[in-house]
Short mmCIF file of C-alpha atoms in Angstrom, two decimals:
data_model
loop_
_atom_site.label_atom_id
_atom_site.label_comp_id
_atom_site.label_asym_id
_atom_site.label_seq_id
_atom_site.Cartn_x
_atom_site.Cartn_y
_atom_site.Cartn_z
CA UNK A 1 200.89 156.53 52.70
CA UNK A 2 201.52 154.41 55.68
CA UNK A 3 202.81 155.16 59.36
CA UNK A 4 206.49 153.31 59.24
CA UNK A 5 208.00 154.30 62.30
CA UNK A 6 207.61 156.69 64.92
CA UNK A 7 210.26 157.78 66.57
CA UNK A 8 210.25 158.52 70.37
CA UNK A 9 213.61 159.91 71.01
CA UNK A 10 214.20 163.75 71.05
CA UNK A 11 216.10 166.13 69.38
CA UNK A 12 218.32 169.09 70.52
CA UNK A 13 215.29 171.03 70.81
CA UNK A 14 213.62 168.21 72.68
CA UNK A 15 210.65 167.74 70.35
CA UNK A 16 209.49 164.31 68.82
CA UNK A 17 209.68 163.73 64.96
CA UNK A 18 207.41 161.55 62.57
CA UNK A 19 209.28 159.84 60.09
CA UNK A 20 206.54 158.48 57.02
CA UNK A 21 207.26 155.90 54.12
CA UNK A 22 205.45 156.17 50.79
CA UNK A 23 203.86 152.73 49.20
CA UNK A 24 203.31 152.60 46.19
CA UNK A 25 200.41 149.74 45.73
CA UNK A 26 197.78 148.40 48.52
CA UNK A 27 199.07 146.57 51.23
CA UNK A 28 198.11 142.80 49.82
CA UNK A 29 200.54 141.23 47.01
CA UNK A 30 198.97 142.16 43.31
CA UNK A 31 198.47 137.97 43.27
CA UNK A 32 196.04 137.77 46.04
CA UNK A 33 194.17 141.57 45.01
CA UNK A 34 194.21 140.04 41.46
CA UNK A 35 192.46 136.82 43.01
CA UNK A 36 189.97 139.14 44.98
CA UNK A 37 188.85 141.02 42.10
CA UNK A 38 187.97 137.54 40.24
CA UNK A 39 186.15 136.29 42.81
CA UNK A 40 184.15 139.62 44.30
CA UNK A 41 182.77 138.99 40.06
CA UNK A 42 182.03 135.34 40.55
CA UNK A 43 180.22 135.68 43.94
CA UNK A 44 177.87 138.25 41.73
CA UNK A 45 177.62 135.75 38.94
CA UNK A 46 176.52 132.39 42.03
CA UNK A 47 175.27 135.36 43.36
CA UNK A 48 172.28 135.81 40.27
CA UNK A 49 172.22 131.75 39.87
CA UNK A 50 171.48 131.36 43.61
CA UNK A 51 168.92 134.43 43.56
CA UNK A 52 166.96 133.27 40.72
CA UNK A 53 166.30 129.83 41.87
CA UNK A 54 165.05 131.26 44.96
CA UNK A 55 162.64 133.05 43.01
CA UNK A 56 161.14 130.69 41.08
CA UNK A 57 161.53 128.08 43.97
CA UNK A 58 159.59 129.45 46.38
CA UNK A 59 157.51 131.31 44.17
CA UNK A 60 155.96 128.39 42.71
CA UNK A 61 152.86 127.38 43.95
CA UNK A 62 152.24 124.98 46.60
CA UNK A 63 152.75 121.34 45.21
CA UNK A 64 153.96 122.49 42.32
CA UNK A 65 157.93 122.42 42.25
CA UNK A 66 159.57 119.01 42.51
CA UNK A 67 160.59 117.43 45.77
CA UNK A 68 164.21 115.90 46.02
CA UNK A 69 163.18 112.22 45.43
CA UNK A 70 161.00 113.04 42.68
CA UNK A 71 164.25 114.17 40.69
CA UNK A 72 166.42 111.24 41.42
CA UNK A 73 167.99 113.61 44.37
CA UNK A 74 169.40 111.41 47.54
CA UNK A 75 169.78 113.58 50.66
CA UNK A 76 172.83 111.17 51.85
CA UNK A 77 174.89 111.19 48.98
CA UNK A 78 174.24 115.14 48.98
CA UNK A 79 175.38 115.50 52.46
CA UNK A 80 178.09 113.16 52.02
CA UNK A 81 179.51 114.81 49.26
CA UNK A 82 179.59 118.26 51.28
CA UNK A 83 181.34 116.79 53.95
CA UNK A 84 183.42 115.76 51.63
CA UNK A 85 184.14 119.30 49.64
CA UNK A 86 184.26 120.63 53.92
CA UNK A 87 187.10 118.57 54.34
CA UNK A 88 188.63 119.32 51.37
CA UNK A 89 188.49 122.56 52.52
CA UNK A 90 190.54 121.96 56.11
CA UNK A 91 193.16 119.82 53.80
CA UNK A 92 194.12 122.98 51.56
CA UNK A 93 194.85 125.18 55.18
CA UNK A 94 196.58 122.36 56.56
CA UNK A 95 198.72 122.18 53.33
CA UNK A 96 199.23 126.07 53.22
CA UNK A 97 200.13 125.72 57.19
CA UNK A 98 202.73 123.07 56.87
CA UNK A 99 204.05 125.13 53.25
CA UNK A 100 205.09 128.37 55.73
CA UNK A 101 206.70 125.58 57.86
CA UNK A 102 208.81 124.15 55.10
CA UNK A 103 207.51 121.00 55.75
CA UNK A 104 207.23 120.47 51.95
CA UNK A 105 206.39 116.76 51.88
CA UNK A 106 203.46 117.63 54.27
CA UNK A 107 202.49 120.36 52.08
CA UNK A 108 202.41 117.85 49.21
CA UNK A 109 200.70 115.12 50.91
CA UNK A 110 197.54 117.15 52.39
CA UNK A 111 197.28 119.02 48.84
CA UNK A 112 197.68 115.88 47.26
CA UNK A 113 194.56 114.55 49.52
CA UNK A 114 192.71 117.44 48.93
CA UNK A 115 192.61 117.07 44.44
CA UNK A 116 191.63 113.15 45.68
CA UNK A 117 188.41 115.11 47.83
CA UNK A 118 188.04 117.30 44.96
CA UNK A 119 187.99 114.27 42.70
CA UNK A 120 185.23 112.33 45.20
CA UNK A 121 183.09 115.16 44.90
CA UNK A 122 183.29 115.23 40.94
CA UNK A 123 183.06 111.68 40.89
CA UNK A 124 179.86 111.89 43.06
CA UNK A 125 178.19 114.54 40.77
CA UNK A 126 178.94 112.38 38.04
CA UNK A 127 176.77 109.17 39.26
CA UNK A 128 173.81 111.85 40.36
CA UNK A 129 173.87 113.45 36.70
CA UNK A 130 174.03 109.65 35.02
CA UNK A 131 170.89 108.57 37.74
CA UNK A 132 169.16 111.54 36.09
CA UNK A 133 169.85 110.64 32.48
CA UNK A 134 168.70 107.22 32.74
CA UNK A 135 165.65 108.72 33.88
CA UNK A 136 165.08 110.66 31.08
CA UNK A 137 166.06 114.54 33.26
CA UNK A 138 167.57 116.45 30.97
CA UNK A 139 168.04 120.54 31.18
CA UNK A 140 166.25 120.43 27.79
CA UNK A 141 164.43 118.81 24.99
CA UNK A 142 165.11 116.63 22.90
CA UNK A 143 166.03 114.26 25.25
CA UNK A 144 164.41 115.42 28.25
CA UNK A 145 161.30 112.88 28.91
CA UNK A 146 159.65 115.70 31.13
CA UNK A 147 156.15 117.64 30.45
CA UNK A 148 155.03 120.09 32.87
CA UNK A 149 151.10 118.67 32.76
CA UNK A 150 149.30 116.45 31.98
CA UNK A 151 147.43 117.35 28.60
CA UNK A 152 146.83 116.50 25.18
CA UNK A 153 150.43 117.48 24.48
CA UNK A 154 151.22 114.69 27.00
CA UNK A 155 148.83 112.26 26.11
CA UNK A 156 150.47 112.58 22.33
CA UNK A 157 153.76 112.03 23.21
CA UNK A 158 153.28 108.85 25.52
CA UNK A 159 151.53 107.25 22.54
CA UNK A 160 154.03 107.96 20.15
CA UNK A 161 156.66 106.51 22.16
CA UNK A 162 155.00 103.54 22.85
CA UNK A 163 153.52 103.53 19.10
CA UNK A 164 157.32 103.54 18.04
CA UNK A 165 158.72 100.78 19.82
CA UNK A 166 155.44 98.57 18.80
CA UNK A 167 155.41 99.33 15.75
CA UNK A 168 159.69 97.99 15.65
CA UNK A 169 158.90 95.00 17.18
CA UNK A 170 155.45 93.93 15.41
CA UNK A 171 157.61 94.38 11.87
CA UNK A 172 160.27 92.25 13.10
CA UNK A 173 157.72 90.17 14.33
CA UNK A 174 155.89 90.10 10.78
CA UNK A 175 159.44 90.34 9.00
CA UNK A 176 160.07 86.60 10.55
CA UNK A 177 157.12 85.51 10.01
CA UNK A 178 157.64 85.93 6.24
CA UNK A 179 161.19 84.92 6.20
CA UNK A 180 162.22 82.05 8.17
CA UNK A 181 165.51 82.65 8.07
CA UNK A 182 165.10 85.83 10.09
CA UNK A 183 165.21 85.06 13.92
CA UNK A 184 161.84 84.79 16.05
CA UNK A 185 160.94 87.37 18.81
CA UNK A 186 162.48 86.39 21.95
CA UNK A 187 160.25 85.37 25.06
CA UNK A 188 161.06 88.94 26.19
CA UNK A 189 160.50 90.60 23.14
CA UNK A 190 156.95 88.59 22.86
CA UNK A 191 156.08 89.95 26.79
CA UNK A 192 157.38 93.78 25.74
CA UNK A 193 155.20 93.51 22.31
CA UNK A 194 152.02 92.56 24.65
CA UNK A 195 152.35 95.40 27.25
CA UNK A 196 152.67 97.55 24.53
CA UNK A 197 149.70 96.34 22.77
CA UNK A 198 148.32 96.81 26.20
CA UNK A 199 149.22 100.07 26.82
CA UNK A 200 148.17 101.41 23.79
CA UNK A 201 144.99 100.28 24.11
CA UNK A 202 144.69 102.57 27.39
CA UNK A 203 146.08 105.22 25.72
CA UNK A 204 143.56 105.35 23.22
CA UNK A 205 140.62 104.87 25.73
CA UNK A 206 142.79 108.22 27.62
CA UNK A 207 142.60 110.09 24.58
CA UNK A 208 138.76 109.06 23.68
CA UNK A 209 137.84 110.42 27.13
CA UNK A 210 140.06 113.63 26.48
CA UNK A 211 138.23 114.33 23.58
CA UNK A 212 135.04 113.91 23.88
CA UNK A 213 133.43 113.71 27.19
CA UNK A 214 132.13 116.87 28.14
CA UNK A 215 132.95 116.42 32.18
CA UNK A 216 135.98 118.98 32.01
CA UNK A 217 137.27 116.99 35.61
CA UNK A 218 136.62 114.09 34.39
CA UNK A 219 138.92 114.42 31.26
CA UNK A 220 141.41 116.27 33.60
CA UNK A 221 141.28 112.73 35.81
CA UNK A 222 142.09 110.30 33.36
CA UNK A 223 144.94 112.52 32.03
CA UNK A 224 146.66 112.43 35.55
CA UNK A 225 146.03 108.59 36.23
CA UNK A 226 147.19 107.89 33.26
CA UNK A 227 150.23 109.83 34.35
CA UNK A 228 150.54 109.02 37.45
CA UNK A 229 150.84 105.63 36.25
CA UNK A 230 153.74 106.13 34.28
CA UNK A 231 155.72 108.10 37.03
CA UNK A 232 153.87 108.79 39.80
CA UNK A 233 154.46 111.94 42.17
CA UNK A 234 153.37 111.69 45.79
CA UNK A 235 154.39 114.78 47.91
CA UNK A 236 153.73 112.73 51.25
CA UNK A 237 156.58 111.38 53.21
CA UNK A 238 155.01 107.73 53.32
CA UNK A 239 156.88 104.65 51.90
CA UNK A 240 157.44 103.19 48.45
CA UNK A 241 154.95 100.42 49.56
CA UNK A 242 152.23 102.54 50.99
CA UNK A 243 152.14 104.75 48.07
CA UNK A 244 152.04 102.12 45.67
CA UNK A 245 149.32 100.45 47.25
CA UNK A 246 147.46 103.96 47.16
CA UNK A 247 148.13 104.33 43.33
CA UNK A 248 146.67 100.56 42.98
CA UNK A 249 143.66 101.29 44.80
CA UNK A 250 142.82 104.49 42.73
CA UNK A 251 143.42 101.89 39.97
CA UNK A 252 141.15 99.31 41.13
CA UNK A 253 138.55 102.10 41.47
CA UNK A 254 138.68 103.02 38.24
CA UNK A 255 138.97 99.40 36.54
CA UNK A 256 135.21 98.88 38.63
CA UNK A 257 133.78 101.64 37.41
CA UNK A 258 134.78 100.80 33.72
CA UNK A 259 133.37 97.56 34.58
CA UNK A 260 130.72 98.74 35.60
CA UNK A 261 129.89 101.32 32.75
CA UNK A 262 131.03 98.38 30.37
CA UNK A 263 128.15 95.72 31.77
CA UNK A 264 125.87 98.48 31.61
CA UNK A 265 126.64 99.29 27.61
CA UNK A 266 126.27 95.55 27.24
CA UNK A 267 122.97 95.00 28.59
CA UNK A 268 122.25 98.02 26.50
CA UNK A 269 123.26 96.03 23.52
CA UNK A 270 121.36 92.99 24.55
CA UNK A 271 118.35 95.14 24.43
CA UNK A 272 118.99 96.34 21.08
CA UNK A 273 119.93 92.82 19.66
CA UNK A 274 116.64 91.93 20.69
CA UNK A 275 114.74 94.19 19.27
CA UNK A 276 117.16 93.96 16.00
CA UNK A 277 116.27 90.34 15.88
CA UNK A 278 112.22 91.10 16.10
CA UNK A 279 112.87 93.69 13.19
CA UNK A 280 114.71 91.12 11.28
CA UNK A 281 112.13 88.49 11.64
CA UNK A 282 108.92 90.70 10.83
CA UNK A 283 111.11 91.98 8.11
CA UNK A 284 111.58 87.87 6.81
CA UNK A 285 107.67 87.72 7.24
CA UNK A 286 107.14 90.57 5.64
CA UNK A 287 109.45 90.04 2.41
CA UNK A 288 107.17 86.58 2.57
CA UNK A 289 104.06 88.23 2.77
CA UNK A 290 105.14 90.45 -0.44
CA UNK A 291 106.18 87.52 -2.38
CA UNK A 292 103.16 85.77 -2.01
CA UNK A 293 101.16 88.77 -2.99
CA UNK A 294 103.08 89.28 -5.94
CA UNK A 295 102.48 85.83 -7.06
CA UNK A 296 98.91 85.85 -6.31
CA UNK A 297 98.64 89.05 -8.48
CA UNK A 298 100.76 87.54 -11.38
CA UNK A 299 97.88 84.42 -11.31
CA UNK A 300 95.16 86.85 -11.60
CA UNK A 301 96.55 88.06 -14.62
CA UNK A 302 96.45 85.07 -16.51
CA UNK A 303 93.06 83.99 -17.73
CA UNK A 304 90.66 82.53 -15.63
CA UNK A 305 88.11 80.96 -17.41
CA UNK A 306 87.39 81.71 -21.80
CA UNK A 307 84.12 81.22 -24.05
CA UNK A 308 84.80 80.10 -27.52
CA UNK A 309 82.74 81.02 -30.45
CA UNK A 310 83.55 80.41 -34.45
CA UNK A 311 82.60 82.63 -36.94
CA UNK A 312 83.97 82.02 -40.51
CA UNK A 313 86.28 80.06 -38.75
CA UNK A 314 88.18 82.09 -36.51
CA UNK A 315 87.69 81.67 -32.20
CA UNK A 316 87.11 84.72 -30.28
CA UNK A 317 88.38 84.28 -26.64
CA UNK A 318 86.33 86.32 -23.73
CA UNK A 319 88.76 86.92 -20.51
CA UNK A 320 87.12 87.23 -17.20
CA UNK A 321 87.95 90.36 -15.40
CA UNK A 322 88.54 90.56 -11.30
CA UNK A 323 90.11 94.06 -11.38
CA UNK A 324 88.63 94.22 -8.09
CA UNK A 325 90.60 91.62 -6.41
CA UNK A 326 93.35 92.57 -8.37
CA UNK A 327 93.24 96.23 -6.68
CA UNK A 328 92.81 94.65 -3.09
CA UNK A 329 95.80 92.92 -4.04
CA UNK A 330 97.64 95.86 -4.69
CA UNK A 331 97.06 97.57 -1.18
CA UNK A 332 98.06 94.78 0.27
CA UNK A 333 101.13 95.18 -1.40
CA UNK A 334 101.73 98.51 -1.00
CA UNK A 335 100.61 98.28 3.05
CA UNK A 336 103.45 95.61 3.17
CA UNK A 337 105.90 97.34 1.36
CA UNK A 338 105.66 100.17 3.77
CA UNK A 339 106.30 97.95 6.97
CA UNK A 340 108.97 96.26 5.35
CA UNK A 341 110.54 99.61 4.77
CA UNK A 342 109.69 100.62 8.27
CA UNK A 343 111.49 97.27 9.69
CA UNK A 344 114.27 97.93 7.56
CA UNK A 345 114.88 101.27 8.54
CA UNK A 346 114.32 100.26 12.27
CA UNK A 347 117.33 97.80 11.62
CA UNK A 348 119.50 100.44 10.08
CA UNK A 349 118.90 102.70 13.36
CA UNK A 350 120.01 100.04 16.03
CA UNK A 351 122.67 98.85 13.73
CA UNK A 352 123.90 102.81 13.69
CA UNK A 353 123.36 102.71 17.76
CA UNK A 354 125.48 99.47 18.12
CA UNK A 355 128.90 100.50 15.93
CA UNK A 356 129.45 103.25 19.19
CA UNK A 357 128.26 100.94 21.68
CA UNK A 358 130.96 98.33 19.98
CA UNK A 359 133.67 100.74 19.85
CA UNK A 360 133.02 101.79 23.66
CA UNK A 361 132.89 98.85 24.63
CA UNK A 362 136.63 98.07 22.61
CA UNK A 363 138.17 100.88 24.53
CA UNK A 364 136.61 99.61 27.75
CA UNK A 365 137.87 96.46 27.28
CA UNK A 366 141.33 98.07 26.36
CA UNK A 367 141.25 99.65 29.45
CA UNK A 368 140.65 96.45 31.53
CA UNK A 369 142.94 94.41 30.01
CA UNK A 370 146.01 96.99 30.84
CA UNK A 371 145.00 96.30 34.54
CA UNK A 372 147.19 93.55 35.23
CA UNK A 373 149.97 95.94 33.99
CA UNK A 374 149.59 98.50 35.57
CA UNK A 375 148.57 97.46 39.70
CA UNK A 376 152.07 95.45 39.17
CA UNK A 377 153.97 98.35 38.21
CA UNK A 378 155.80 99.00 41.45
CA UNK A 379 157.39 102.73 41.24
CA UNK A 380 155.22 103.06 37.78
CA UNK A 381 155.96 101.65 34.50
CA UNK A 382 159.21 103.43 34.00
CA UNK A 383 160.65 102.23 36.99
CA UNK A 384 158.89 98.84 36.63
CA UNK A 385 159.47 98.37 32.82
CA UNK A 386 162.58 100.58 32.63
CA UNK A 387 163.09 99.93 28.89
CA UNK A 388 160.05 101.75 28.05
CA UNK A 389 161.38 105.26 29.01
CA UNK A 390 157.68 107.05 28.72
CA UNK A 391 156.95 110.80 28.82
CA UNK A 392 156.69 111.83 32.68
CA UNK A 393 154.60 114.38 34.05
CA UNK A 394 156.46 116.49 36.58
CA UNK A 395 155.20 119.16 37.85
CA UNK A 396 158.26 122.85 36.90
CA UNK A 397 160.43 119.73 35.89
CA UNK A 398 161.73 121.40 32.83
CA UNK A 399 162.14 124.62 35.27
CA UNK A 400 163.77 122.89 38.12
CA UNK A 401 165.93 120.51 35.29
CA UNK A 402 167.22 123.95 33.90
CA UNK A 403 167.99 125.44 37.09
CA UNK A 404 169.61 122.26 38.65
CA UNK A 405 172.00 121.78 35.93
CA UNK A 406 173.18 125.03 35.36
CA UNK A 407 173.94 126.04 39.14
CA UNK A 408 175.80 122.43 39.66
CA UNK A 409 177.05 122.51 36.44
CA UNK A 410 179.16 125.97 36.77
CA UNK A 411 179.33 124.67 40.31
CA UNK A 412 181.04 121.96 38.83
CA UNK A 413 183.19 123.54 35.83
CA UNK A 414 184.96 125.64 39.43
CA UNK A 415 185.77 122.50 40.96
CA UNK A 416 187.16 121.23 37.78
CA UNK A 417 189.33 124.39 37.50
CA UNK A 418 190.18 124.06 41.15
CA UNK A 419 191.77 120.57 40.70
CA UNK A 420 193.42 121.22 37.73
CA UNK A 421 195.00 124.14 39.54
CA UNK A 422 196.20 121.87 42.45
CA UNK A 423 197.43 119.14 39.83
CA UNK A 424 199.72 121.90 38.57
CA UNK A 425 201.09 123.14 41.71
CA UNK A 426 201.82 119.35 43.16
CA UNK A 427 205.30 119.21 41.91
CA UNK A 428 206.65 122.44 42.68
CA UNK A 429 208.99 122.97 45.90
CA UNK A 430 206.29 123.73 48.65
CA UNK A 431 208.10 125.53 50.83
CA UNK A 432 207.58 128.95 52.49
CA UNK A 433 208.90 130.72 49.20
CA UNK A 434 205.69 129.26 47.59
CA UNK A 435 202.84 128.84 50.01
CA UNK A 436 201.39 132.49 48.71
CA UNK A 437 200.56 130.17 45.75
CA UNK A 438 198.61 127.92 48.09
CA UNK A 439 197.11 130.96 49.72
CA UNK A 440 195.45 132.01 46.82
CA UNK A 441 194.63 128.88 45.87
CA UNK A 442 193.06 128.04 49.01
CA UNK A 443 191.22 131.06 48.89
CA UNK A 444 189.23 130.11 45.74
CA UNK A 445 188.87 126.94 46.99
CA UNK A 446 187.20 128.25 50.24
CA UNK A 447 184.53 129.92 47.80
CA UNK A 448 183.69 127.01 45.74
CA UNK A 449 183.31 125.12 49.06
CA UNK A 450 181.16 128.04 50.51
CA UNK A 451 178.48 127.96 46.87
CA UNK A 452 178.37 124.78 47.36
CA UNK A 453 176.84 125.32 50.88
CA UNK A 454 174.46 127.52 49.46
CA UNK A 455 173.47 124.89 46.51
CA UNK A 456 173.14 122.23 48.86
CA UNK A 457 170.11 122.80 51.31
CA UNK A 458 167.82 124.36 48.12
CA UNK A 459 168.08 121.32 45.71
CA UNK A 460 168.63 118.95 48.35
CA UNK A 461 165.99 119.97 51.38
CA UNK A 462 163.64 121.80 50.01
#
């Protein structure tokens, strides 16, 4: 019921009378409560999205969520693109204003300009969403190049990826060699097969460290540089320069300490050759001694001296005995025979000590040789090398990847909807008849304008 007049007169009996209408809806037009009751359900549904990411956000611990730039996120092309969407926003009143006017070509023209705003502000999203694709950011696997840590999980994955692509161009590399009809691998493709071989190589010294030395931080520190070489993540505000330079100097520190470690192992090895090669010659002198014992016994045994006598014409021969010699002999032997076996098994032992001390000192050398690669990596080896696309270690990146995409993609699907809606209302007759069409229009553009304010500051500033 609504008050629809009053009347102020009087009647014969002087008394004022209250005359009442009876509507039958709410006061609004069903369009606009029909419009109302779709959006009061999608400010609930932004409503969770936004929630949620606040949650987990700041919830996360301290250094632990991604900053902007380590997603590929530009503050200026964020805040350019909501000044765009803003003014898309005054361009849809000032086409509803001039539609009550009946300026219809007005109306056209500033809702025409508002679908091209719309269409900026897709456009825009579009280039972000390709930056993070070539970067390997995906919302999920299998495409998405992201691990959370840096582990054995990690450590995996990088060398698989880089095993991959090796082992593709060292079988085309073979494959020509065979045939040579085939074509040769380009100067490029000879560089790319080298840092691979390189890279490997410090993979596997990585991995040996992972595995079997028993400092826990010290196996948690090579995981992370190895990391941190592939795509590093610096939370400090300093530049591209500075923090390279940082990364190269942690580098440095570790290629003299491997150094170091790798001189050390060597004079180690020196030591043992040495005493290898004294082994090996008392065990020559020995084997010598032996032989000439053995001969000397093997004389003894044939007779020394013989007395012949006849009797009915047969000759009896009498042998000389020396079984005493022959016995001295034989401790000889035996006293030899035991060093020899003692030399021998003295060789065996540093032999056994030297195949680890080799195979250290393979990795370590692995390890040095990837230097050269990886101080020159400016921005890390996927930004330096971009064709190698390796694993990257970001800390909540599959989180904040999942969270990013679905808030800007629904974001997105609205504006979509939006300018579809616009491009279907351009050729109508915009005059006053119609502009309750760009009032409810208008009025879900005004909300995807307004999420949009809420989406920008928490992916973009924080």
């Amino acid at each position: 019921m609504s008050d629809h007049s009053h009347d102020h007169g009087h009647d014969d009996h002087g008394h004022g009378h209250l005359k009442l209408q009876y509507q039958r809806s709410l006061p609004i037009p069903n369009g606009k409560l029909c419009l109302w009751l779709f959006l009061s359900t999608e400010i609930m549904f932004f409503a969770g999205l936004i929630g949620a990411y606040i949650v987990l956000r700041f919830g996360a611990p301290s250094g632990s969520w991604p900053l902007p730039h380590d997603v590929h996120l530009v503050e200026w092309i964020g805040a350019m693109n909501t000044f765009v969407l803003i003014c898309s926003s005054v361009t849809i009143v000032l086409a509803y204003e001039a539609s009550k006017s009946n300026a219809v070509s007005v109306a056209r023209g500033w809702l025409f300009l508002t679908l091209i705003l719309g269409s900026v502000f897709l456009g825009v999203k579009m280039v972000e969403y390709r930056s993070k694709f070539a970067h390997g950011i995906y919302p999920a696997a299998p495409r998405s190049l992201l691990h959370e840590k840096a582990d054995v999980y990690y450590l995996q994955d990088v060398r698989l990826k880089l095993a991959a692509q090796f082992d593709t161009l060292k079988s085309k590399q073979s494959a020509s060699e065979t045939d040579e009809k085939l074509p040769k691998l380009t100067d490029e493709e000879t560089k790319r097969l080298d840092t691979l071989t390189k890279l490997l190589d410090y993979v596997k010294w990585t991995e040996t460290i992972a595995a079997v030395d028993p400092d826990t931080l010290r196996r948690h520190v090579a995981m992370e540089r190895l990391a941190m070489s592939i795509y590093p993540i610096d939370h400090s505000h300093e530049s591209a320069e500075k923090k390279h330079e940082k990364i190269v100097g942690i580098l440095k520190d570790e290629y003299a300490e491997v150094e170091g470690k790798k001189n050390a192992v060597n004079i180690h090895k020196t030591d043992l050759a040495k005493a290898r090669a004294v082994a090996a010659e008392k065990h020559v002198k020995l084997e010598a001694d032996i032989k000439a014992l053995n001969e000397k016994k093997a004389n003894l045994a044939k007779p020394a001296g013989t007395t012949s006598t006849e009797a009915g014409g047969t000759t009896f021969v009498a042998v000389q005995d020396q079984p005493a010699e022959a016995q001295q002999i034989d401790s000889q032997i035996a006293a030899a025979t035991t060093e020899l076996n003692k030399a021998k098994d003295e060789m065996a032992k540093i032999d056994a000590d030297l195949v680890p001390l080799d195979a250290e000192v393979k990795l370590m050398d692995g390890r040095l040789n990837a230097q050269e690669v990886l101080v020159n990596a400016h921005g890390g080896l996927n930004e330096h090398e971009k064709w190698l696309r390796l694993p990257m270690m970001i800390p909540s990146g599959n989180m904040w990847a999942s969270t990013y995409f679905l808030m800007t993609g629904f974001h997105a699907i609205h504006v979509l909807v939006g300018l579809i809606a616009f491009a279907l209302i351009l050729p109508k007759q915009l005059d006053s008849r119609k502009s309750h069409i760009l009032e409810n229009v208008g009025l879900y553009w005004h909300f995807v304008d307004l999420v949009w304010i809420f989406l920008f500051p928490l992916l973009y500033l924080f």
